[in-house]
GROMACS .gro file of C-alpha atoms in nm:
model
  178
    1UNK     CA    1   1.409   1.305  -0.048
    2UNK     CA    2   1.342   0.996  -0.257
    3UNK     CA    3   1.040   0.742  -0.271
    4UNK     CA    4   0.998   0.390  -0.367
    5UNK     CA    5   0.660   0.200  -0.380
    6UNK     CA    6   0.650  -0.141  -0.204
    7UNK     CA    7   0.397  -0.386  -0.364
    8UNK     CA    8   0.237  -0.671  -0.190
    9UNK     CA    9   0.431  -1.024  -0.198
   10UNK     CA   10   0.254  -1.251   0.044
   11UNK     CA   11  -0.091  -1.333   0.147
   12UNK     CA   12  -0.171  -1.320   0.541
   13UNK     CA   13  -0.555  -1.353   0.541
   14UNK     CA   14  -0.845  -1.297   0.314
   15UNK     CA   15  -1.216  -1.361   0.307
   16UNK     CA   16  -1.287  -1.157  -0.009
   17UNK     CA   17  -1.364  -1.344  -0.359
   18UNK     CA   18  -1.085  -1.374  -0.572
   19UNK     CA   19  -1.139  -1.303  -0.951
   20UNK     CA   20  -0.876  -1.572  -1.055
   21UNK     CA   21  -0.608  -1.777  -0.906
   22UNK     CA   22  -0.530  -1.841  -0.544
   23UNK     CA   23  -0.308  -1.569  -0.431
   24UNK     CA   24  -0.466  -1.212  -0.308
   25UNK     CA   25  -0.107  -1.046  -0.335
   26UNK     CA   26  -0.090  -1.146  -0.711
   27UNK     CA   27  -0.420  -0.976  -0.773
   28UNK     CA   28  -0.337  -0.652  -0.567
   29UNK     CA   29   0.032  -0.586  -0.698
   30UNK     CA   30  -0.050  -0.444  -1.040
   31UNK     CA   31  -0.238  -0.137  -1.128
   32UNK     CA   32  -0.547  -0.110  -1.342
   33UNK     CA   33  -0.651   0.227  -1.468
   34UNK     CA   34  -0.954   0.145  -1.680
   35UNK     CA   35  -1.319   0.042  -1.614
   36UNK     CA   36  -1.341  -0.160  -1.282
   37UNK     CA   37  -1.590  -0.416  -1.450
   38UNK     CA   38  -1.320  -0.499  -1.718
   39UNK     CA   39  -1.045  -0.577  -1.485
   40UNK     CA   40  -0.973  -0.964  -1.444
   41UNK     CA   41  -0.706  -0.906  -1.158
   42UNK     CA   42  -0.913  -0.811  -0.839
   43UNK     CA   43  -1.066  -0.927  -0.525
   44UNK     CA   44  -1.438  -0.844  -0.482
   45UNK     CA   45  -1.717  -0.847  -0.233
   46UNK     CA   46  -2.109  -0.800  -0.237
   47UNK     CA   47  -2.129  -0.746   0.136
   48UNK     CA   48  -1.959  -0.538   0.391
   49UNK     CA   49  -1.733  -0.706   0.669
   50UNK     CA   50  -1.487  -0.834   0.424
   51UNK     CA   51  -1.116  -0.821   0.525
   52UNK     CA   52  -0.781  -0.918   0.372
   53UNK     CA   53  -0.421  -0.863   0.479
   54UNK     CA   54  -0.103  -0.870   0.283
   55UNK     CA   55   0.267  -0.876   0.349
   56UNK     CA   56   0.504  -0.636   0.135
   57UNK     CA   57   0.843  -0.638  -0.037
   58UNK     CA   58   1.144  -0.561   0.171
   59UNK     CA   59   1.286  -0.192   0.163
   60UNK     CA   60   1.623  -0.246   0.002
   61UNK     CA   61   1.708   0.129  -0.075
   62UNK     CA   62   2.034   0.289   0.081
   63UNK     CA   63   1.902   0.547   0.328
   64UNK     CA   64   2.001   0.778   0.612
   65UNK     CA   65   1.657   0.792   0.737
   66UNK     CA   66   1.309   0.666   0.668
   67UNK     CA   67   1.080   0.977   0.668
   68UNK     CA   68   0.740   0.845   0.591
   69UNK     CA   69   0.515   0.561   0.512
   70UNK     CA   70   0.177   0.610   0.306
   71UNK     CA   71  -0.084   0.364   0.219
   72UNK     CA   72  -0.258   0.373  -0.122
   73UNK     CA   73  -0.532   0.155  -0.245
   74UNK     CA   74  -0.736   0.144  -0.549
   75UNK     CA   75  -1.102   0.012  -0.522
   76UNK     CA   76  -1.441   0.084  -0.695
   77UNK     CA   77  -1.795  -0.004  -0.728
   78UNK     CA   78  -1.962   0.077  -1.044
   79UNK     CA   79  -2.309  -0.003  -0.942
   80UNK     CA   80  -2.534   0.300  -1.021
   81UNK     CA   81  -2.620   0.495  -0.696
   82UNK     CA   82  -2.405   0.263  -0.490
   83UNK     CA   83  -2.127   0.345  -0.252
   84UNK     CA   84  -1.850   0.174  -0.037
   85UNK     CA   85  -1.598   0.260   0.227
   86UNK     CA   86  -1.269   0.087   0.313
   87UNK     CA   87  -1.079   0.095   0.652
   88UNK     CA   88  -0.714   0.055   0.613
   89UNK     CA   89  -0.467  -0.049   0.891
   90UNK     CA   90  -0.101  -0.040   0.905
   91UNK     CA   91   0.042  -0.322   1.125
   92UNK     CA   92   0.334  -0.569   1.172
   93UNK     CA   93   0.351  -0.958   1.149
   94UNK     CA   94   0.279  -0.973   1.533
   95UNK     CA   95  -0.063  -0.781   1.486
   96UNK     CA   96   0.076  -0.460   1.644
   97UNK     CA   97  -0.124  -0.171   1.496
   98UNK     CA   98   0.079   0.126   1.400
   99UNK     CA   99  -0.205   0.314   1.222
  100UNK     CA  100  -0.571   0.286   1.101
  101UNK     CA  101  -0.771   0.508   0.892
  102UNK     CA  102  -1.098   0.509   0.693
  103UNK     CA  103  -1.160   0.613   0.331
  104UNK     CA  104  -1.496   0.788   0.397
  105UNK     CA  105  -1.776   0.690   0.175
  106UNK     CA  106  -1.701   0.661  -0.184
  107UNK     CA  107  -1.960   0.706  -0.460
  108UNK     CA  108  -1.986   0.451  -0.759
  109UNK     CA  109  -1.788   0.522  -1.044
  110UNK     CA  110  -1.707   0.320  -1.372
  111UNK     CA  111  -1.336   0.356  -1.305
  112UNK     CA  112  -1.156   0.280  -0.987
  113UNK     CA  113  -1.093   0.531  -0.706
  114UNK     CA  114  -0.744   0.586  -0.577
  115UNK     CA  115  -0.763   0.647  -0.199
  116UNK     CA  116  -0.437   0.791  -0.053
  117UNK     CA  117  -0.404   0.762   0.329
  118UNK     CA  118  -0.237   0.995   0.561
  119UNK     CA  119   0.138   0.998   0.534
  120UNK     CA  120   0.280   0.850   0.868
  121UNK     CA  121   0.606   0.990   0.990
  122UNK     CA  122   0.637   0.750   1.272
  123UNK     CA  123   0.557   0.386   1.330
  124UNK     CA  124   0.385   0.425   1.652
  125UNK     CA  125   0.325   0.792   1.704
  126UNK     CA  126   0.667   0.854   1.850
  127UNK     CA  127   0.922   0.630   1.709
  128UNK     CA  128   1.106   0.685   1.373
  129UNK     CA  129   1.042   0.423   1.099
  130UNK     CA  130   1.327   0.157   1.096
  131UNK     CA  131   1.439  -0.076   0.826
  132UNK     CA  132   1.308  -0.364   1.060
  133UNK     CA  133   0.967  -0.200   1.061
  134UNK     CA  134   0.928  -0.153   0.692
  135UNK     CA  135   1.037  -0.510   0.621
  136UNK     CA  136   0.765  -0.634   0.862
  137UNK     CA  137   0.501  -0.413   0.738
  138UNK     CA  138   0.138  -0.548   0.659
  139UNK     CA  139  -0.180  -0.387   0.527
  140UNK     CA  140  -0.520  -0.485   0.635
  141UNK     CA  141  -0.815  -0.351   0.427
  142UNK     CA  142  -1.175  -0.390   0.547
  143UNK     CA  143  -1.490  -0.349   0.354
  144UNK     CA  144  -1.677  -0.130   0.599
  145UNK     CA  145  -1.966   0.004   0.387
  146UNK     CA  146  -2.121  -0.164   0.097
  147UNK     CA  147  -2.460  -0.027  -0.028
  148UNK     CA  148  -2.514  -0.277  -0.316
  149UNK     CA  149  -2.360  -0.402  -0.630
  150UNK     CA  150  -2.009  -0.530  -0.634
  151UNK     CA  151  -1.694  -0.372  -0.469
  152UNK     CA  152  -1.363  -0.457  -0.641
  153UNK     CA  153  -1.033  -0.397  -0.478
  154UNK     CA  154  -0.742  -0.406  -0.740
  155UNK     CA  155  -0.433  -0.252  -0.618
  156UNK     CA  156  -0.245  -0.134  -0.286
  157UNK     CA  157   0.108  -0.035  -0.205
  158UNK     CA  158   0.312   0.168   0.046
  159UNK     CA  159   0.470   0.475  -0.069
  160UNK     CA  160   0.816   0.490   0.139
  161UNK     CA  161   0.975   0.844   0.150
  162UNK     CA  162   1.337   0.828   0.264
  163UNK     CA  163   1.655   1.050   0.276
  164UNK     CA  164   1.948   0.912   0.067
  165UNK     CA  165   2.284   0.882   0.247
  166UNK     CA  166   2.505   1.156   0.217
  167UNK     CA  167   2.828   1.055   0.012
  168UNK     CA  168   3.151   1.221   0.117
  169UNK     CA  169   3.423   1.221  -0.155
  170UNK     CA  170   3.770   1.228   0.013
  171UNK     CA  171   3.955   1.242  -0.326
  172UNK     CA  172   4.253   1.471  -0.332
  173UNK     CA  173   4.188   1.749  -0.565
  174UNK     CA  174   4.408   1.701  -0.894
  175UNK     CA  175   4.705   1.938  -0.874
  176UNK     CA  176   4.728   1.963  -0.492
  177UNK     CA  177   5.001   1.677  -0.479
  178UNK     CA  178   5.292   1.853  -0.639
   0.00000   0.00000   0.00000
């Protein structure tokens, strides 16, 4: 099986505060591995209830099946003794929910926390993922718990696991055409 990471490429909605610029997706499409207070590309909130939703790049890999979709976000709150929690939902452009999951309470840390959600093998609980599903995928992230300080959200992506197509070589073996 092969994997590819799809990054955000369009804003759908947002009520978090942007660190710079006017596009949420541009702040969430690059990884920052250091101290969250030193990151200049993020969205942030000081109260719970903030929500953002972004669309993603198209899936363009040759494949025989799409085996799973897994959401990953990177967020943090470096306030001493503080905590936060995120809710993540996978949906399509029509607003149909395919999956929702919470991060659980995350303790404060000077560095971002990578939160990897459950790998989903079907879009709706019974149907296999299709190219159309993946090319219409959205991620909504809600700040559901915020005890204080500033929660920063810097990165999100989907890991698409797929099976590459089988290539059949019908070439005639050299020496059999005598």
